[in-house]
PDB file of C-alpha atoms and ligand atoms in Angstrom:
ATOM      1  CA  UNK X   1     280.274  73.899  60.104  1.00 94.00           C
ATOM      2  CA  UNK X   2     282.645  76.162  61.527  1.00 96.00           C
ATOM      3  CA  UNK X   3     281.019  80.095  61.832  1.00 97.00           C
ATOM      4  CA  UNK X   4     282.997  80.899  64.342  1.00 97.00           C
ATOM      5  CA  UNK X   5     286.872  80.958  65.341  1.00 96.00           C
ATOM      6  CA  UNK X   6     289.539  82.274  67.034  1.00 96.00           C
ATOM      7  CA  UNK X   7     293.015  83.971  66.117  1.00 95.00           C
ATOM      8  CA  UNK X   8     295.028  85.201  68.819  1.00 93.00           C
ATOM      9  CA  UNK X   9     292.455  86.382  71.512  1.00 93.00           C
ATOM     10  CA  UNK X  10     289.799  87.842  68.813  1.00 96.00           C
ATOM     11  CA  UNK X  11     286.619  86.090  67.655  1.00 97.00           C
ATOM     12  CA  UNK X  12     286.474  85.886  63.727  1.00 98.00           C
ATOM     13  CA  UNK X  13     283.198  85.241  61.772  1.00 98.00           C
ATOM     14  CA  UNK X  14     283.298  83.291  59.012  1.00 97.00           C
ATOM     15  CA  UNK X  15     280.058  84.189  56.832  1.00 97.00           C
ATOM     16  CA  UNK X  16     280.429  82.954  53.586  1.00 98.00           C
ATOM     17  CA  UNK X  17     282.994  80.697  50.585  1.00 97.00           C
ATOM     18  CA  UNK X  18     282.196  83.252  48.317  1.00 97.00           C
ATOM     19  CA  UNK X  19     284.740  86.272  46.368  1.00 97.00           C
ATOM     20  CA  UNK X  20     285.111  88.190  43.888  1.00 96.00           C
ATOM     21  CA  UNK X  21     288.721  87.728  43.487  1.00 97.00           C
ATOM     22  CA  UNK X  22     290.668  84.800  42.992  1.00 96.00           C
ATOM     23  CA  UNK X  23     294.206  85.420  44.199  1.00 95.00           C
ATOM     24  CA  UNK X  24     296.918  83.207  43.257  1.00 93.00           C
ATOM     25  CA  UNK X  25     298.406  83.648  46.786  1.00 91.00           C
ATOM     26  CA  UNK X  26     294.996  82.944  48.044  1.00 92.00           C
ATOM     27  CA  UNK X  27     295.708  80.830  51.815  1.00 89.00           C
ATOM     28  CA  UNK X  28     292.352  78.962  51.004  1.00 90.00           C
ATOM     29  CA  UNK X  29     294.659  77.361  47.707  1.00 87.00           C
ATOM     30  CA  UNK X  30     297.377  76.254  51.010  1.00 89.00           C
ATOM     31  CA  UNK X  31     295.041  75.145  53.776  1.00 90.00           C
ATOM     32  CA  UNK X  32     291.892  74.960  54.973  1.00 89.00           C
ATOM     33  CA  UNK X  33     292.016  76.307  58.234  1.00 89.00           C
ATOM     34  CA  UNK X  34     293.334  79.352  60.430  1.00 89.00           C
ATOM     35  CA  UNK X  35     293.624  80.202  63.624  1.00 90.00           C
ATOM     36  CA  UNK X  36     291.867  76.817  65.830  1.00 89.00           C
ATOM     37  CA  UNK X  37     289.448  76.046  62.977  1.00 92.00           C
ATOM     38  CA  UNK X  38     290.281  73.391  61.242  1.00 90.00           C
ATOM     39  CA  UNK X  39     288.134  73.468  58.528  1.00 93.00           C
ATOM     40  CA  UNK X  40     286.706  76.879  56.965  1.00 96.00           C
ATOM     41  CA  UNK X  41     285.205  75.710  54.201  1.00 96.00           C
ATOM     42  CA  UNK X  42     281.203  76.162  54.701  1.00 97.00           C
ATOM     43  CA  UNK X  43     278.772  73.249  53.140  1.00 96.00           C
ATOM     44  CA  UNK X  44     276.490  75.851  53.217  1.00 97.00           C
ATOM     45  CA  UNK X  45     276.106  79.450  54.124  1.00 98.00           C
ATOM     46  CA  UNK X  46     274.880  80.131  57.868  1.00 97.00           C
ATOM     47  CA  UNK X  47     271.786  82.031  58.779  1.00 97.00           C
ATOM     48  CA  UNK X  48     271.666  85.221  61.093  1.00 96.00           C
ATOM     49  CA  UNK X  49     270.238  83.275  63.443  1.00 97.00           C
ATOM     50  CA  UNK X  50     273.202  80.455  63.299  1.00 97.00           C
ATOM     51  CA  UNK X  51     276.020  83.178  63.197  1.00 97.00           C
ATOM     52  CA  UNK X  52     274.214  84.899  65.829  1.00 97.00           C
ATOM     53  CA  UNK X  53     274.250  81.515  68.059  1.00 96.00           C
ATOM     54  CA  UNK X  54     277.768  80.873  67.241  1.00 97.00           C
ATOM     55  CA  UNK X  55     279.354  84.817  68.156  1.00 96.00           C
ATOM     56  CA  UNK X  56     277.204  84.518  72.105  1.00 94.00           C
ATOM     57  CA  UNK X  57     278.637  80.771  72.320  1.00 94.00           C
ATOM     58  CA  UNK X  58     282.073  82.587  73.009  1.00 93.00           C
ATOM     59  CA  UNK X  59     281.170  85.226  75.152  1.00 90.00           C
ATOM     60  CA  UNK X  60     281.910  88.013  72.919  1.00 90.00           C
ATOM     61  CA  UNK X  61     282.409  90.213  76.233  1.00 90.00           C
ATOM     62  CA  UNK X  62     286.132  88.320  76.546  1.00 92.00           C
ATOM     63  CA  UNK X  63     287.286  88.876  73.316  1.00 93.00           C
ATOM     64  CA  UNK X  64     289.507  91.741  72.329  1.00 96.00           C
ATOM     65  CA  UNK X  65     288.051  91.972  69.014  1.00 97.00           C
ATOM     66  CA  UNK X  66     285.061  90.616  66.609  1.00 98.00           C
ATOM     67  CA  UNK X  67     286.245  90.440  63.078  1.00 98.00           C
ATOM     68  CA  UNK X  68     284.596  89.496  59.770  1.00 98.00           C
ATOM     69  CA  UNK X  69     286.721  87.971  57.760  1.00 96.00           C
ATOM     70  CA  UNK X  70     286.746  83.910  57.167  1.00 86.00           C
ATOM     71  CA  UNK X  71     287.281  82.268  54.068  1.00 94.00           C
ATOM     72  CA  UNK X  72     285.590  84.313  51.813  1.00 96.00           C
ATOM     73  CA  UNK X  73     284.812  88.156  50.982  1.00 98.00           C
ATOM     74  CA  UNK X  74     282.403  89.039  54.103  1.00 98.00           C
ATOM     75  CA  UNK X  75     280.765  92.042  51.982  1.00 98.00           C
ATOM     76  CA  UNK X  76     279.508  89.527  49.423  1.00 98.00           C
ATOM     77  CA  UNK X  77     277.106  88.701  52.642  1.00 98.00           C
ATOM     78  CA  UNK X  78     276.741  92.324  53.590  1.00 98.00           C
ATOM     79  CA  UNK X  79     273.247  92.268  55.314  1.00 98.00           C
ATOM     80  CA  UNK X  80     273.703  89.595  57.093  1.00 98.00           C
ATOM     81  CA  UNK X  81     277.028  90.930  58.454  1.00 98.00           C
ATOM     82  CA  UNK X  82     275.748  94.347  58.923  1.00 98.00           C
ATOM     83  CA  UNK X  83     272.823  92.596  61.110  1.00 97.00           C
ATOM     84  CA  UNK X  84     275.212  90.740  63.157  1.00 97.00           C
ATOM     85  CA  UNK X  85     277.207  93.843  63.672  1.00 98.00           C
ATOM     86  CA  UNK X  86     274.749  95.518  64.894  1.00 98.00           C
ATOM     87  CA  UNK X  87     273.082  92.582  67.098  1.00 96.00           C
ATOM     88  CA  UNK X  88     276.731  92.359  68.721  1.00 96.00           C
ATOM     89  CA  UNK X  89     276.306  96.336  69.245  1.00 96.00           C
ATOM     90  CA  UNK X  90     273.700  95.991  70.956  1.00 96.00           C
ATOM     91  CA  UNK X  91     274.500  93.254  73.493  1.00 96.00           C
ATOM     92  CA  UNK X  92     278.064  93.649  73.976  1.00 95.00           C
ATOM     93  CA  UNK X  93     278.946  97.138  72.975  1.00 95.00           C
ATOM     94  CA  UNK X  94     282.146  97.218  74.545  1.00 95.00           C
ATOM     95  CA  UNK X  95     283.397  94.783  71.448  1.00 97.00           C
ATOM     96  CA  UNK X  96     285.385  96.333  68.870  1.00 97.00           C
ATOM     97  CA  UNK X  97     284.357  95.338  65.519  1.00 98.00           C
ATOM     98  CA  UNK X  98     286.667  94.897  62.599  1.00 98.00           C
ATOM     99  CA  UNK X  99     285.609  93.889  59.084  1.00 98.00           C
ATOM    100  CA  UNK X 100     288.548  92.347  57.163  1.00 98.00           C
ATOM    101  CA  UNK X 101     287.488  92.882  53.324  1.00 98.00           C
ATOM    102  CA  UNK X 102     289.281  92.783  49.500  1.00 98.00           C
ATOM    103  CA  UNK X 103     287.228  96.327  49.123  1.00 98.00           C
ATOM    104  CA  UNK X 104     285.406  95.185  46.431  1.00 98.00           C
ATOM    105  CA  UNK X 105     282.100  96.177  48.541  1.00 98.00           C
ATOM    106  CA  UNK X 106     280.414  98.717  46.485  1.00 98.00           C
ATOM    107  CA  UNK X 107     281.203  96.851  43.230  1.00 98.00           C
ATOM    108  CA  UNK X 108     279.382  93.464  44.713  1.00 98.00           C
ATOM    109  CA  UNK X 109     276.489  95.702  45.640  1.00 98.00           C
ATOM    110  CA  UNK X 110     276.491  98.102  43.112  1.00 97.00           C
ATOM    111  CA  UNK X 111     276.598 101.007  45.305  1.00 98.00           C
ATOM    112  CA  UNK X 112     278.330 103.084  48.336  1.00 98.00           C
ATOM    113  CA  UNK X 113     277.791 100.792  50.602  1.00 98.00           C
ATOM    114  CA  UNK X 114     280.245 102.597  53.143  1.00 98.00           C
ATOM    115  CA  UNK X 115     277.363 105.142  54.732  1.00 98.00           C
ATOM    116  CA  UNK X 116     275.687 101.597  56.177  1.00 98.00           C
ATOM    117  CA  UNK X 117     278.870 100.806  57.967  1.00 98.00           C
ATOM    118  CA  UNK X 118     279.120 103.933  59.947  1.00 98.00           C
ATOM    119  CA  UNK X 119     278.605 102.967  64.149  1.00 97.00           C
ATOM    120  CA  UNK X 120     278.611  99.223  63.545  1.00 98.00           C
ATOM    121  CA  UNK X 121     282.437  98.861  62.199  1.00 98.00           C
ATOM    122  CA  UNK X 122     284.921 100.004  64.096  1.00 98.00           C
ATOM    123  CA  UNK X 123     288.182  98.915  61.796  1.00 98.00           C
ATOM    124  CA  UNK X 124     287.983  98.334  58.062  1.00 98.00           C
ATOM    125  CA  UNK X 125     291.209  96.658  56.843  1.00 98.00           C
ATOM    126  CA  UNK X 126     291.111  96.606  53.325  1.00 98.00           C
ATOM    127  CA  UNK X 127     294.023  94.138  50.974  1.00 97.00           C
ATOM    128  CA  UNK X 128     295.786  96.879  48.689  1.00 98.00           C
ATOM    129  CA  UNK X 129     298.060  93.740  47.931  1.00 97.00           C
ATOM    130  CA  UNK X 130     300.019  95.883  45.277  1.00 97.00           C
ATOM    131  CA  UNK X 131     301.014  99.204  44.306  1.00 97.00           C
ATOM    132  CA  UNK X 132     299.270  99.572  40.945  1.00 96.00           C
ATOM    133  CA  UNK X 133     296.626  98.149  39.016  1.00 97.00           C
ATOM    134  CA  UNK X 134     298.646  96.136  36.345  1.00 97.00           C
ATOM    135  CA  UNK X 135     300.023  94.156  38.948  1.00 96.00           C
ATOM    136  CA  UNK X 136     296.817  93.705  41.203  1.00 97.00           C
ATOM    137  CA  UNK X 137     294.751  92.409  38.254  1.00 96.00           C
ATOM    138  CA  UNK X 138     297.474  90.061  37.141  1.00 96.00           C
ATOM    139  CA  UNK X 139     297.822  88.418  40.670  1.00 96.00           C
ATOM    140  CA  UNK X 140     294.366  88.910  42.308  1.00 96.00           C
ATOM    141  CA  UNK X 141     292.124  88.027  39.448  1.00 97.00           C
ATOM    142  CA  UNK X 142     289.059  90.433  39.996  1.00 98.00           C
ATOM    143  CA  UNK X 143     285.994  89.227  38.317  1.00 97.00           C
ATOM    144  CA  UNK X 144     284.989  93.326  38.312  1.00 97.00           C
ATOM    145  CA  UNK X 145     286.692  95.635  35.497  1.00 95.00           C
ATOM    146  CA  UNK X 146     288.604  98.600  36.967  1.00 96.00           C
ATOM    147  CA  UNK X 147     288.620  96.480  40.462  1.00 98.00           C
ATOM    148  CA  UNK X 148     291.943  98.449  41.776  1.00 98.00           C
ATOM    149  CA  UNK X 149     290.142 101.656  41.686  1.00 98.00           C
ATOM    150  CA  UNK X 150     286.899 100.041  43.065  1.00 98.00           C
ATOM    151  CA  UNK X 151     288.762  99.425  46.114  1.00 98.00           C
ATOM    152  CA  UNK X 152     290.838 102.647  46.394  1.00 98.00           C
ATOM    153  CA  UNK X 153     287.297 104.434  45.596  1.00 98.00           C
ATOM    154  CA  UNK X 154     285.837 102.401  48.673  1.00 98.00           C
ATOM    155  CA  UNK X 155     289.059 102.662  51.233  1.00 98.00           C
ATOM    156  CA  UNK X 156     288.313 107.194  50.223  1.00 98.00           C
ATOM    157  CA  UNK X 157     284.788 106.525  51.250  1.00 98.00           C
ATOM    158  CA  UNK X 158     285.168 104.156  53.798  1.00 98.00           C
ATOM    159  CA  UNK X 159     287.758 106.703  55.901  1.00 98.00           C
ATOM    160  CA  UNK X 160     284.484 108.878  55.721  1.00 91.00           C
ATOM    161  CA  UNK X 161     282.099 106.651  57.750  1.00 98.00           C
ATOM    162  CA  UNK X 162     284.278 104.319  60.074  1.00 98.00           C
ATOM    163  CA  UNK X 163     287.021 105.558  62.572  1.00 98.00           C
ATOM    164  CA  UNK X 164     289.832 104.010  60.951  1.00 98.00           C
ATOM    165  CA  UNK X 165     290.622 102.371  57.921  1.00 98.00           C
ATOM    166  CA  UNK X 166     293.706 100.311  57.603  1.00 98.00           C
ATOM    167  CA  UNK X 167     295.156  99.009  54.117  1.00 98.00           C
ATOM    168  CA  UNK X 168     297.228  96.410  53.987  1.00 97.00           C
ATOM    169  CA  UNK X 169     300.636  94.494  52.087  1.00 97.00           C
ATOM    170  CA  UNK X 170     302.437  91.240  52.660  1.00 94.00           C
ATOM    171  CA  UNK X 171     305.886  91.787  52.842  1.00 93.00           C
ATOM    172  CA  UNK X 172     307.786  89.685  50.481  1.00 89.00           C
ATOM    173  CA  UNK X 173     304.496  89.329  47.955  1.00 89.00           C
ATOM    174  CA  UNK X 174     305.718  92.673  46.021  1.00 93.00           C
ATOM    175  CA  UNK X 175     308.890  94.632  45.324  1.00 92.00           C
ATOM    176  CA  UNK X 176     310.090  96.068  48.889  1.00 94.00           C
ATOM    177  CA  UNK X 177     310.231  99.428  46.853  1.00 95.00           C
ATOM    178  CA  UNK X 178     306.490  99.391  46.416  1.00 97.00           C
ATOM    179  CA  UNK X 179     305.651  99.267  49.946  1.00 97.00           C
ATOM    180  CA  UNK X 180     306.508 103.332  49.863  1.00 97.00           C
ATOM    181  CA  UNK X 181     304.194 103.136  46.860  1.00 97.00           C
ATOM    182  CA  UNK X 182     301.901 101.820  48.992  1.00 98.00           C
ATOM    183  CA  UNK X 183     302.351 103.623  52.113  1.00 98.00           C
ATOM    184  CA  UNK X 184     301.739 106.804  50.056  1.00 98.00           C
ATOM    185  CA  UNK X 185     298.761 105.694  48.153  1.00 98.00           C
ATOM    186  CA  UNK X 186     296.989 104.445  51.197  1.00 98.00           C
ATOM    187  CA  UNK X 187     297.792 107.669  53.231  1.00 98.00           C
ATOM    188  CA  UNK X 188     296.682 109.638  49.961  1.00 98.00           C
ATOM    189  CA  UNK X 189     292.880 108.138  50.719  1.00 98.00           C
ATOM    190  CA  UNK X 190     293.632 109.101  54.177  1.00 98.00           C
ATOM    191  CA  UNK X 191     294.127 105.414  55.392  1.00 98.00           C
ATOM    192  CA  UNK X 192     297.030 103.984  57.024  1.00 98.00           C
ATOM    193  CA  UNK X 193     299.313 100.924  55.558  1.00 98.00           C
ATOM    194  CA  UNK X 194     300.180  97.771  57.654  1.00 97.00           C
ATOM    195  CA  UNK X 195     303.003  95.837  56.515  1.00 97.00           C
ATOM    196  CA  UNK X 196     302.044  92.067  57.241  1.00 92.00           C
ATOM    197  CA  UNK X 197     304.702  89.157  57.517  1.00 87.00           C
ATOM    198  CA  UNK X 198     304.703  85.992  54.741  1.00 75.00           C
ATOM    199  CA  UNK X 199     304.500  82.828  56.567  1.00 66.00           C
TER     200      UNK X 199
HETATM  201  S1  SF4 W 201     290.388  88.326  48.272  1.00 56.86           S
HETATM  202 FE1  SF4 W 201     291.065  87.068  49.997  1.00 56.86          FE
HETATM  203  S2  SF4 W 201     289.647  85.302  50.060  1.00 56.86           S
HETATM  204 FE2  SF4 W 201     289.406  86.296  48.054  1.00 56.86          FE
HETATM  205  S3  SF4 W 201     290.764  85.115  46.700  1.00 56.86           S
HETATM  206 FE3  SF4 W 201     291.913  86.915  47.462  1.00 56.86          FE
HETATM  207  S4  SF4 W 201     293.030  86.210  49.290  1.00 56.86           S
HETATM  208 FE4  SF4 W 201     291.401  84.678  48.822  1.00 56.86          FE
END
C-alpha cells in the first residue's frame, strides 16, 4: 500500500481513493501511478498512525515540501489530514505543507472548513480546471449541485486562513482565451493562477 511518494524532491501523501468529482481527464482513468509510486490505488484507507509511519520513514526534514494530494480528494479525509499536518508541525516545522485539493472541502463537510486549516497548511492549490461553470460541470462531473461556486466560495475563504492560495489550469484542456478568464477570476478571490503543462 503505497501512503507515501515522491515527485520531484517533495513528499506527497496519498490518504484516500475517494472524490467527489469524476473528471473525464482524470490521470487515475491513464495510469496508476505518479511520481516513483507505482501503484496509488489504496486496498484500503490508511490510519493516522500508518500515514504517520510512512511521512517519518522519509525524513520529512529533507524534503522541500509535504503535499496532500494522491489519488483521491485529500479533504474527503480531512481529520485525518489535518492531524497529520499538524503531527508534521510539530516534529519537523521547518516543512512546508501544501494541500493539493478539487475545493470541494466545505461541500464534503458541510461547512467552512477553511478556519481549521489556518497554521497547519502552508499552500492550498485548488483545480479551477475551467473558466465557467457550464463547462466545469460538463467535464468534471461534481456529484455536489452548484460545485463551481463551492470551490470559488472555498478558494475566497481559503485566501483568508492560509498564506497563499494558488488556483490552477492545464494548458491545452480549455480554450487558451480562457486562461485570462481564469487568471482574472482567480485573482478576483484574491488567489493567484498557475498555468500547468499537458503531458
Ligand atoms: S478532482 Fe482530481 S482526483 Fe478527482 S476525478 Fe478530478 S482529476 Fe481525478
Amino acid at each position: 500500500m503505497t501512503i507515501t511518494y515522491h515527485v520531484g524532491d517533495g513528499l506527497y501523501v496519498n490518504l484516500t481513493n475517494r472524490c467527489s468529482n469524476h473528471c473525464d481527464f482524470c490521470e487515475r482513468d491513464k495510469m496508476d501511478g505518479v511520481g516513483d509510486a507505482s501503484s496509488l490505488w489504496l486496498p484500503r484507507e490508511p490510519s493516522a498512525a500508518e500515514i504517520w509511519d510512512s511521512v517519518s520513514a522519509h525524513d520529512p526534514a529533507a524534503q522541500s515540501e509535504l503535499v496532500f494530494c494522491g489519488f483521491g480528494e485529500p479533504t474527503e479525509r480531512l481529520d485525518i489530514l489535518l492531524e497529520t499536518a499538524a503531527h508534521v508541525r510539530r516534529v519537523f516545522p521547518q516543512v512546508p505543507i501544501r494541500l493539493n485539493t478539487n475545493g470541494m472541502g466545505n461541500l464534503i463537510a458541510g461547512t467552512d472548513v477553511t478556519p481549521r486549516l489556518a497554521g497547519l497548511i502552508d499552500v492550498v492549490s485548488i483545480s479551477l480546471n475551467y473558466a465557467r461553470a457550464s463547462d466545469y460541470e460538463a467535464h468534471c462531473l461534481p456529484d455536489y449541485p452548484d460545485a463551481f461556486a463551492g470551490m470559488l466560495d472555498f478558494t475566497r475563504r481559503a485566501v483568508g486562513q492560509v498564506p497563499r492560495v494558488v488556483m490552477s489550469v492545464v494548458r491545452g484542456t480549455l480554450p487558451e482565451e480562457d486562461i485570462d478568464v481564469c487568471r482574472a477570476l482567480a485573482e478576483s478571490l484574491g488567489a493567484s493562477l498557475r498555468v500547468r503543462a499537458y503531458h
